[in-house]
Tab-separated table of C-alpha atoms in Angstrom:
chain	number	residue	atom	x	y	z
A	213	UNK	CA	0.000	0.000	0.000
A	214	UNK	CA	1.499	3.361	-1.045
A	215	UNK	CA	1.815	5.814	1.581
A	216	UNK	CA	0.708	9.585	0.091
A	217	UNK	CA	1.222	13.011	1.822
A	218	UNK	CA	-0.820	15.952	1.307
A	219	UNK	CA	0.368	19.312	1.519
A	220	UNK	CA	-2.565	21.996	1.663
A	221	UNK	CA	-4.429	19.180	3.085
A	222	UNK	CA	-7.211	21.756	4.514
A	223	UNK	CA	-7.781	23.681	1.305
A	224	UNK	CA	-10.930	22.919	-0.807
A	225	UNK	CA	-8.430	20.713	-3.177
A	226	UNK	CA	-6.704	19.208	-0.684
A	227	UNK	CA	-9.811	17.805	1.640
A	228	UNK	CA	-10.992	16.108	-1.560
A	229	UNK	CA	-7.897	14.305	-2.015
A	230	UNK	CA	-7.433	13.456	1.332
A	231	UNK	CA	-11.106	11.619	0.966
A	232	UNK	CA	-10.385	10.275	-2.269
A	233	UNK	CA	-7.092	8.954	-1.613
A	234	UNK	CA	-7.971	7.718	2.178
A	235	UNK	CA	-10.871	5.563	0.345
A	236	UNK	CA	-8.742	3.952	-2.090
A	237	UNK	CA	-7.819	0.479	-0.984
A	238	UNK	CA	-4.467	0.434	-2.498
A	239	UNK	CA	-3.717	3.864	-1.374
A	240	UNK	CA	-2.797	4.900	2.645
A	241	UNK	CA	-2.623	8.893	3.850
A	242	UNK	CA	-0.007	8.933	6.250
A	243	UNK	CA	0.188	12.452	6.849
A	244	UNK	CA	-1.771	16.121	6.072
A	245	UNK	CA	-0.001	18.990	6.237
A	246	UNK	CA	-1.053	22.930	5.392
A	247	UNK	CA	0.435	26.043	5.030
A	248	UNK	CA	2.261	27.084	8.657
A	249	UNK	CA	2.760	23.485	9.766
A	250	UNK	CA	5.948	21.355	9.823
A	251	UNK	CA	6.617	19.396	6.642
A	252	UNK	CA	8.357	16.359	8.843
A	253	UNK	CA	5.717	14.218	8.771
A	254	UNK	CA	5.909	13.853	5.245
A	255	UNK	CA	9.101	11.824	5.891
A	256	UNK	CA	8.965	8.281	4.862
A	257	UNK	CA	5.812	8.930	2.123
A	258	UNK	CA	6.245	7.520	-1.337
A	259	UNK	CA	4.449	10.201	-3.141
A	260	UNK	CA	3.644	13.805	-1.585
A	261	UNK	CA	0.763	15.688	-3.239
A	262	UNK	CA	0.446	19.600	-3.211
A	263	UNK	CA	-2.436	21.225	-3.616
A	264	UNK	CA	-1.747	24.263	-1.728
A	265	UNK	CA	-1.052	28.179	-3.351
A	266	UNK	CA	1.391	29.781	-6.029
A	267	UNK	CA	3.329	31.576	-2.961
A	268	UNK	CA	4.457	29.063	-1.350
A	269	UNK	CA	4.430	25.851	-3.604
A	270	UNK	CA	8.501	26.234	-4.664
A	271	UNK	CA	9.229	26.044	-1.249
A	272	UNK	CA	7.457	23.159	-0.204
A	273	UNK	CA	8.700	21.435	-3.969
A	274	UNK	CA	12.071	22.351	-2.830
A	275	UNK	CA	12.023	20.485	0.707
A	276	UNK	CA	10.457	17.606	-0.977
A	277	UNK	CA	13.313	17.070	-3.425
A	278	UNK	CA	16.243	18.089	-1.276
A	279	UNK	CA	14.444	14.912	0.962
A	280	UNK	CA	14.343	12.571	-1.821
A	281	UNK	CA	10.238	12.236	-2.236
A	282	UNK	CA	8.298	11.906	-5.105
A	283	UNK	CA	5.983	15.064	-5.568
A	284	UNK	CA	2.754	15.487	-8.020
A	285	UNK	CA	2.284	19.003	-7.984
A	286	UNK	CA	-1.463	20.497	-8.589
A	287	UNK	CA	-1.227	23.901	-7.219
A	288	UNK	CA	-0.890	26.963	-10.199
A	289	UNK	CA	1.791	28.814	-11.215
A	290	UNK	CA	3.837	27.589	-12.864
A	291	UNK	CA	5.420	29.328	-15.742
A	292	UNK	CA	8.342	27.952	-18.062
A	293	UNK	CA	11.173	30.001	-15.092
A	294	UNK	CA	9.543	27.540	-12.479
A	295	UNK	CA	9.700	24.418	-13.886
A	296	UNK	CA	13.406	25.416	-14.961
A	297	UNK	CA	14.106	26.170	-11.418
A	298	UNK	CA	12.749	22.892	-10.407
A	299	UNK	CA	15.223	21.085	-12.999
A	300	UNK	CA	17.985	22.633	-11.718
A	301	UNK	CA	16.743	21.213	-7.925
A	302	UNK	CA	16.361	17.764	-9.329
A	303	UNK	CA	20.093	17.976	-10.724
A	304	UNK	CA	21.350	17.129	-7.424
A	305	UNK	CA	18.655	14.059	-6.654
A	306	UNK	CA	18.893	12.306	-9.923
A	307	UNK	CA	15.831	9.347	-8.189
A	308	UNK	CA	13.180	12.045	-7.639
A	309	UNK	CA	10.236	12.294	-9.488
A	310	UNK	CA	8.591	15.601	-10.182
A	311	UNK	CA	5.003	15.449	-11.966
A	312	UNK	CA	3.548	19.236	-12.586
A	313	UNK	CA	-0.149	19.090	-13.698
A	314	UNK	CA	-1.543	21.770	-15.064
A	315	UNK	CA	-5.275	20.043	-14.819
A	316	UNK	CA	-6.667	16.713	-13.519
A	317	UNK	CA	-9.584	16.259	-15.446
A	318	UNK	CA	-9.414	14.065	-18.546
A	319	UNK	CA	-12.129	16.373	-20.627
A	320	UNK	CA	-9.032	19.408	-19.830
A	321	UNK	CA	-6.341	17.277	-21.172
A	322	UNK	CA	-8.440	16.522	-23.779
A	323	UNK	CA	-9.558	20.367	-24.711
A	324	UNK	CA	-5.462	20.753	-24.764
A	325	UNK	CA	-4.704	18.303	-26.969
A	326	UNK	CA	-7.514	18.746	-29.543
A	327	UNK	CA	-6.468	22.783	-29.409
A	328	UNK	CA	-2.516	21.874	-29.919
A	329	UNK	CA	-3.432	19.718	-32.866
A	330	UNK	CA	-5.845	22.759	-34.305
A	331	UNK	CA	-3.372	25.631	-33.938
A	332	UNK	CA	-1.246	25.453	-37.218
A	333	UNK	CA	-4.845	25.413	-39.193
A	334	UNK	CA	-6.335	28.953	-37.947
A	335	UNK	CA	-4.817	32.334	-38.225
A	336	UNK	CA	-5.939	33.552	-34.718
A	337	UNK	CA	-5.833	31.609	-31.364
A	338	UNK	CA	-6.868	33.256	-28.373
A	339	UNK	CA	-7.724	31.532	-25.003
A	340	UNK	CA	-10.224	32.431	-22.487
A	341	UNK	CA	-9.918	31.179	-19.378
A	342	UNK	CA	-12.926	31.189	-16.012
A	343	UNK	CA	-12.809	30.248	-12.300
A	344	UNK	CA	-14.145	31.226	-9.174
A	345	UNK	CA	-13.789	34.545	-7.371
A	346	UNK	CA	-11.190	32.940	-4.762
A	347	UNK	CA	-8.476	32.059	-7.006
A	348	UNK	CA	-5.214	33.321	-6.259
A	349	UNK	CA	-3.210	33.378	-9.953
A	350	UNK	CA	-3.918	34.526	-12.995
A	351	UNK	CA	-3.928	32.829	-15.791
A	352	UNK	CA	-4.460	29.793	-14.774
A	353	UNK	CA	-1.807	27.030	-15.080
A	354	UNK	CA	-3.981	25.267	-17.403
A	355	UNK	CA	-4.533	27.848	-19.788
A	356	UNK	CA	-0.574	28.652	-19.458
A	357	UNK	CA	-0.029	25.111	-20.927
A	358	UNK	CA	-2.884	25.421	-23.391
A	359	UNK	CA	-1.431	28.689	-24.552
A	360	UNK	CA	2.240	27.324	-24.620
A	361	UNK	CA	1.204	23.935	-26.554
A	362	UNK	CA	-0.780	26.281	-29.335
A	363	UNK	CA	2.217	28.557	-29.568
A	364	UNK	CA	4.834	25.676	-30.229
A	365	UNK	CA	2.327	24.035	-32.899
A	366	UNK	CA	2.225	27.203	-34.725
A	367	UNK	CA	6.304	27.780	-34.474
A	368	UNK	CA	6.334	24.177	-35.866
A	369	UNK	CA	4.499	25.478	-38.628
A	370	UNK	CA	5.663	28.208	-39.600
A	371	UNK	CA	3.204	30.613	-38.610
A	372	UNK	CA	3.862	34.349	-36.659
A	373	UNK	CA	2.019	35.921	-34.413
A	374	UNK	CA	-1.804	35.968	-35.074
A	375	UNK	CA	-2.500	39.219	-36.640
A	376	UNK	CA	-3.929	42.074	-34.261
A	377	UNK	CA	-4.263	45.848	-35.243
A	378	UNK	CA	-4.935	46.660	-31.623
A	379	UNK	CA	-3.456	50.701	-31.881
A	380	UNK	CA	-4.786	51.959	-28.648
A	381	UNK	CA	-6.306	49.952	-25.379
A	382	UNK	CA	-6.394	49.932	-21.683
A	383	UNK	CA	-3.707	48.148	-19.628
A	384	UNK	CA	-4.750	44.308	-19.780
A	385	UNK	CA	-7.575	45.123	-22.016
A	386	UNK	CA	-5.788	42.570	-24.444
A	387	UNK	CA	-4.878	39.909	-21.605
A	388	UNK	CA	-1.861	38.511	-20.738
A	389	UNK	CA	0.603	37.432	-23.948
A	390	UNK	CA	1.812	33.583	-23.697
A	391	UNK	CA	3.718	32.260	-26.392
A	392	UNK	CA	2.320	34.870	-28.966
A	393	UNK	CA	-1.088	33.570	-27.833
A	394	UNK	CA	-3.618	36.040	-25.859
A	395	UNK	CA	-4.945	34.324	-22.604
A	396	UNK	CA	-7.468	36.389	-20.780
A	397	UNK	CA	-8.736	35.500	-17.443
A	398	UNK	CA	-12.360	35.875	-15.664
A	399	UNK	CA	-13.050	35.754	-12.104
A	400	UNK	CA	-16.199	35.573	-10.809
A	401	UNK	CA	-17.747	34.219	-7.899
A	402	UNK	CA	-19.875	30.784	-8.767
A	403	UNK	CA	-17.770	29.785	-11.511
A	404	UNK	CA	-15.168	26.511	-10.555
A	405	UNK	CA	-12.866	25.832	-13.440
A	406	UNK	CA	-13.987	26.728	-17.311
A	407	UNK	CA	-11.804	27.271	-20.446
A	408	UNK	CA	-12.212	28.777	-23.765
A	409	UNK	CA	-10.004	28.093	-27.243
A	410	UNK	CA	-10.975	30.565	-29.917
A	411	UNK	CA	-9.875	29.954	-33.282
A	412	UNK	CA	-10.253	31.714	-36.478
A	413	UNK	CA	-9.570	31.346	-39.931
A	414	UNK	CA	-10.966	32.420	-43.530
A	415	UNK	CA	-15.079	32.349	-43.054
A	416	UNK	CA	-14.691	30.539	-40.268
A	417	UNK	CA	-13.999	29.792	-36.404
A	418	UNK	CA	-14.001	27.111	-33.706
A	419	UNK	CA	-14.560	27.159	-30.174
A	420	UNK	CA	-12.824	24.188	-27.790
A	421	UNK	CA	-14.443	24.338	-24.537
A	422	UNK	CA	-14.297	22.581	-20.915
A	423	UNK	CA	-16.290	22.569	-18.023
A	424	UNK	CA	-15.242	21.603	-14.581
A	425	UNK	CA	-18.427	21.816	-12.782
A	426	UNK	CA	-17.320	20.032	-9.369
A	427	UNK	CA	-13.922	19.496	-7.805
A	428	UNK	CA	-14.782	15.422	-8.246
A	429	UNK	CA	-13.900	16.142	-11.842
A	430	UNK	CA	-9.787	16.346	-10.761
A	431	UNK	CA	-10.367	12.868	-8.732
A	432	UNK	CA	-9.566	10.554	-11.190
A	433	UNK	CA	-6.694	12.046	-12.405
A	434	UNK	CA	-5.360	12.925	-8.641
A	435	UNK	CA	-5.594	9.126	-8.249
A	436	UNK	CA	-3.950	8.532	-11.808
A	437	UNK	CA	-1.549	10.432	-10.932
A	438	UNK	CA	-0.057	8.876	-7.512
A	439	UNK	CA	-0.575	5.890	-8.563
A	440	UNK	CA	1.441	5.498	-11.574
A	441	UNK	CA	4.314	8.270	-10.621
A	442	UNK	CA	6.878	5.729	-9.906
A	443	UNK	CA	6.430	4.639	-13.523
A	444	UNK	CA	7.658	8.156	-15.373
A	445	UNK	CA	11.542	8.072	-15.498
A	446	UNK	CA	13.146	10.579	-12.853
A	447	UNK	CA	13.052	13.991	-13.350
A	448	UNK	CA	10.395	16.998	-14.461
A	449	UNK	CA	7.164	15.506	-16.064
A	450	UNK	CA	4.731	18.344	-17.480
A	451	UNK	CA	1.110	16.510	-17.801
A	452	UNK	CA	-0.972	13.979	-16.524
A	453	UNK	CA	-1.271	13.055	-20.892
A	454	UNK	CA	2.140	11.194	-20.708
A	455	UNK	CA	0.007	8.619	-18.279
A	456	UNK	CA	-3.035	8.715	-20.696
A	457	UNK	CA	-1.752	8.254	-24.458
C-alpha cells in the first residue's frame, strides 16, 4: 500500500484528495499537512501531493526534493522560469520524481490536446480562461499550458504571431501574452474551473471548450496520478497526458 502526503491538506483541493485517496484500498494517507505546519511528517511517504497556493508551492517542492520524495504538484503557477528552477533542484537528486499538472480532469487534457493539434490550421488563437472569485493566480496554469502547446504548434508550422491591429487599449484590455497567444482570465464568484479556445480562420472559427463543474472532476486524475508516478523516469514531467496516451 502506497503511503501519500498531502500538503494543503485543509484547502478545498486538498480535503478532496485526502477523501479520495484515504478511500482507495491500495492507497494509505499517512500524513496532512497545510500552510504554517511542519513538513516532517511527510518523511517516509512515497508520493507527496500539493495542492496548496502559487506563494508558497517552490518552497514546499524544494524540501520535498532536497528529501528525496516523489511530488505530483497540482497547485498553479507555474510558468516555463519555475519548472526550470525545479530542474535545476532535481540535478542534485537524480531518483526524484517531479510530476507538474496543469489540470486533472481528462475532458481538460483533452480540450489541450484537440487545441494543440488545431493551432497550425487557424490564423488567430486566443484563449479564455474562467474560475471562481477565490483564485489566487492569474492565468491559470492550465490555460498557461494550453497557450504554450498552441504557440509551439504554430512555431512548428511556420506561422507568426496571429494578426492584431490593436493601436490603442487599456492596460490588460488585451490579456496577458503567452507564447504569442492572448490568454485572458475571468473571475467571478460561482464559476469553478472553465476554459475557452478561440480559433479563427478564412469564413470561419471554432470554439474548444471545458467545463469543470465540481472538484470530483480532478479525482480521477489525482488518483492517476499517484498511482502510476513511480512509472515516469526521474526527473520533471509536465502533464498527466504522458500517463493517458
Amino acid at each position: 500500500m502506497a503511503k501519500v502526503g498531502v500538503v494543503g491538506a485543509r484547502g478545498r483541493m486538498g480535503r478532496e484528495v485526502v477523501r479520495v485517496v484515504g478511500e482507495a484500498e491500495d492507497l494509505d494517507v499517512v500524513a496532512e499537512v497545510d500552510q504554517g505546519d511542519d513538513l516532517d511528517p511527510l518523511t517516509g511517504c512515497d508520493v507527496v501531493v500539493d495542492f496548496t497556493h502559487p506563494g508558497v508551492v517552490m518552497e514546499n517542492l524544494r524540501w520535498c526534493i532536497d528529501h528525496d520524495l516523489d511530488v505530483v504538484v497540482g497547485t498553479s503557477g507555474f510558468g516555463h522560469d519555475r519548472l526550470d528552477e525545479v530542474r535545476g533542484w532535481l540535478t542534485d537528486h537524480p531518483d526524484v520524481r517531479v510530476l507538474v499538472v496543469p489540470n486533472f480532469s481528462v475532458g481538460a487534457i483533452l480540450m489541450m490536446r484537440f487545441a494543440e493539434q488545431a493551432a497550425r490550421f487557424f490564423e488567430s488563437a486566443e484563449v479564455i480562461e474562467l474560475h471562481h472569485a477565490g483564485k489566487a493566480d492569474a492565468p491559470s496554469g492550465t490555460a498557461l499550458r494550453t497557450a504554450s502547446l498552441i504557440g509551439a504548434a504554430r512555431t512548428a508550422a511556420g506561422l507568426g504571431a496571429p494578426p492584431d491591429a490593436t493601436a490603442s487599449s487599456r492596460p490588460g484590455a488585451r490579456g496577458a501574452i503567452v507564447d504569442d497567444v492572448h490568454v485572458h482570465s475571468i473571475r467571478v464568484a460561482g464559476l469553478v474551473a472553465h476554459q475557452e479556445v478561440l480559433f479563427g480562420g478564412n469564413g470561419e472559427t471554432l470554439t474548444i471548450r471545458h467545463d469543470s463543474l465540481d472538484r470530483v472532476s480532478f479525482m480521477p486524475g489525482v488518483l492517476l496520478a499517484v498511482r502510476r508516478i513511480g512509472a515516469l523516469p526521474p526527473g520533471l514531467t509536465v502533464g498527466l497526458e504522458v500517463l493517458l496516451f
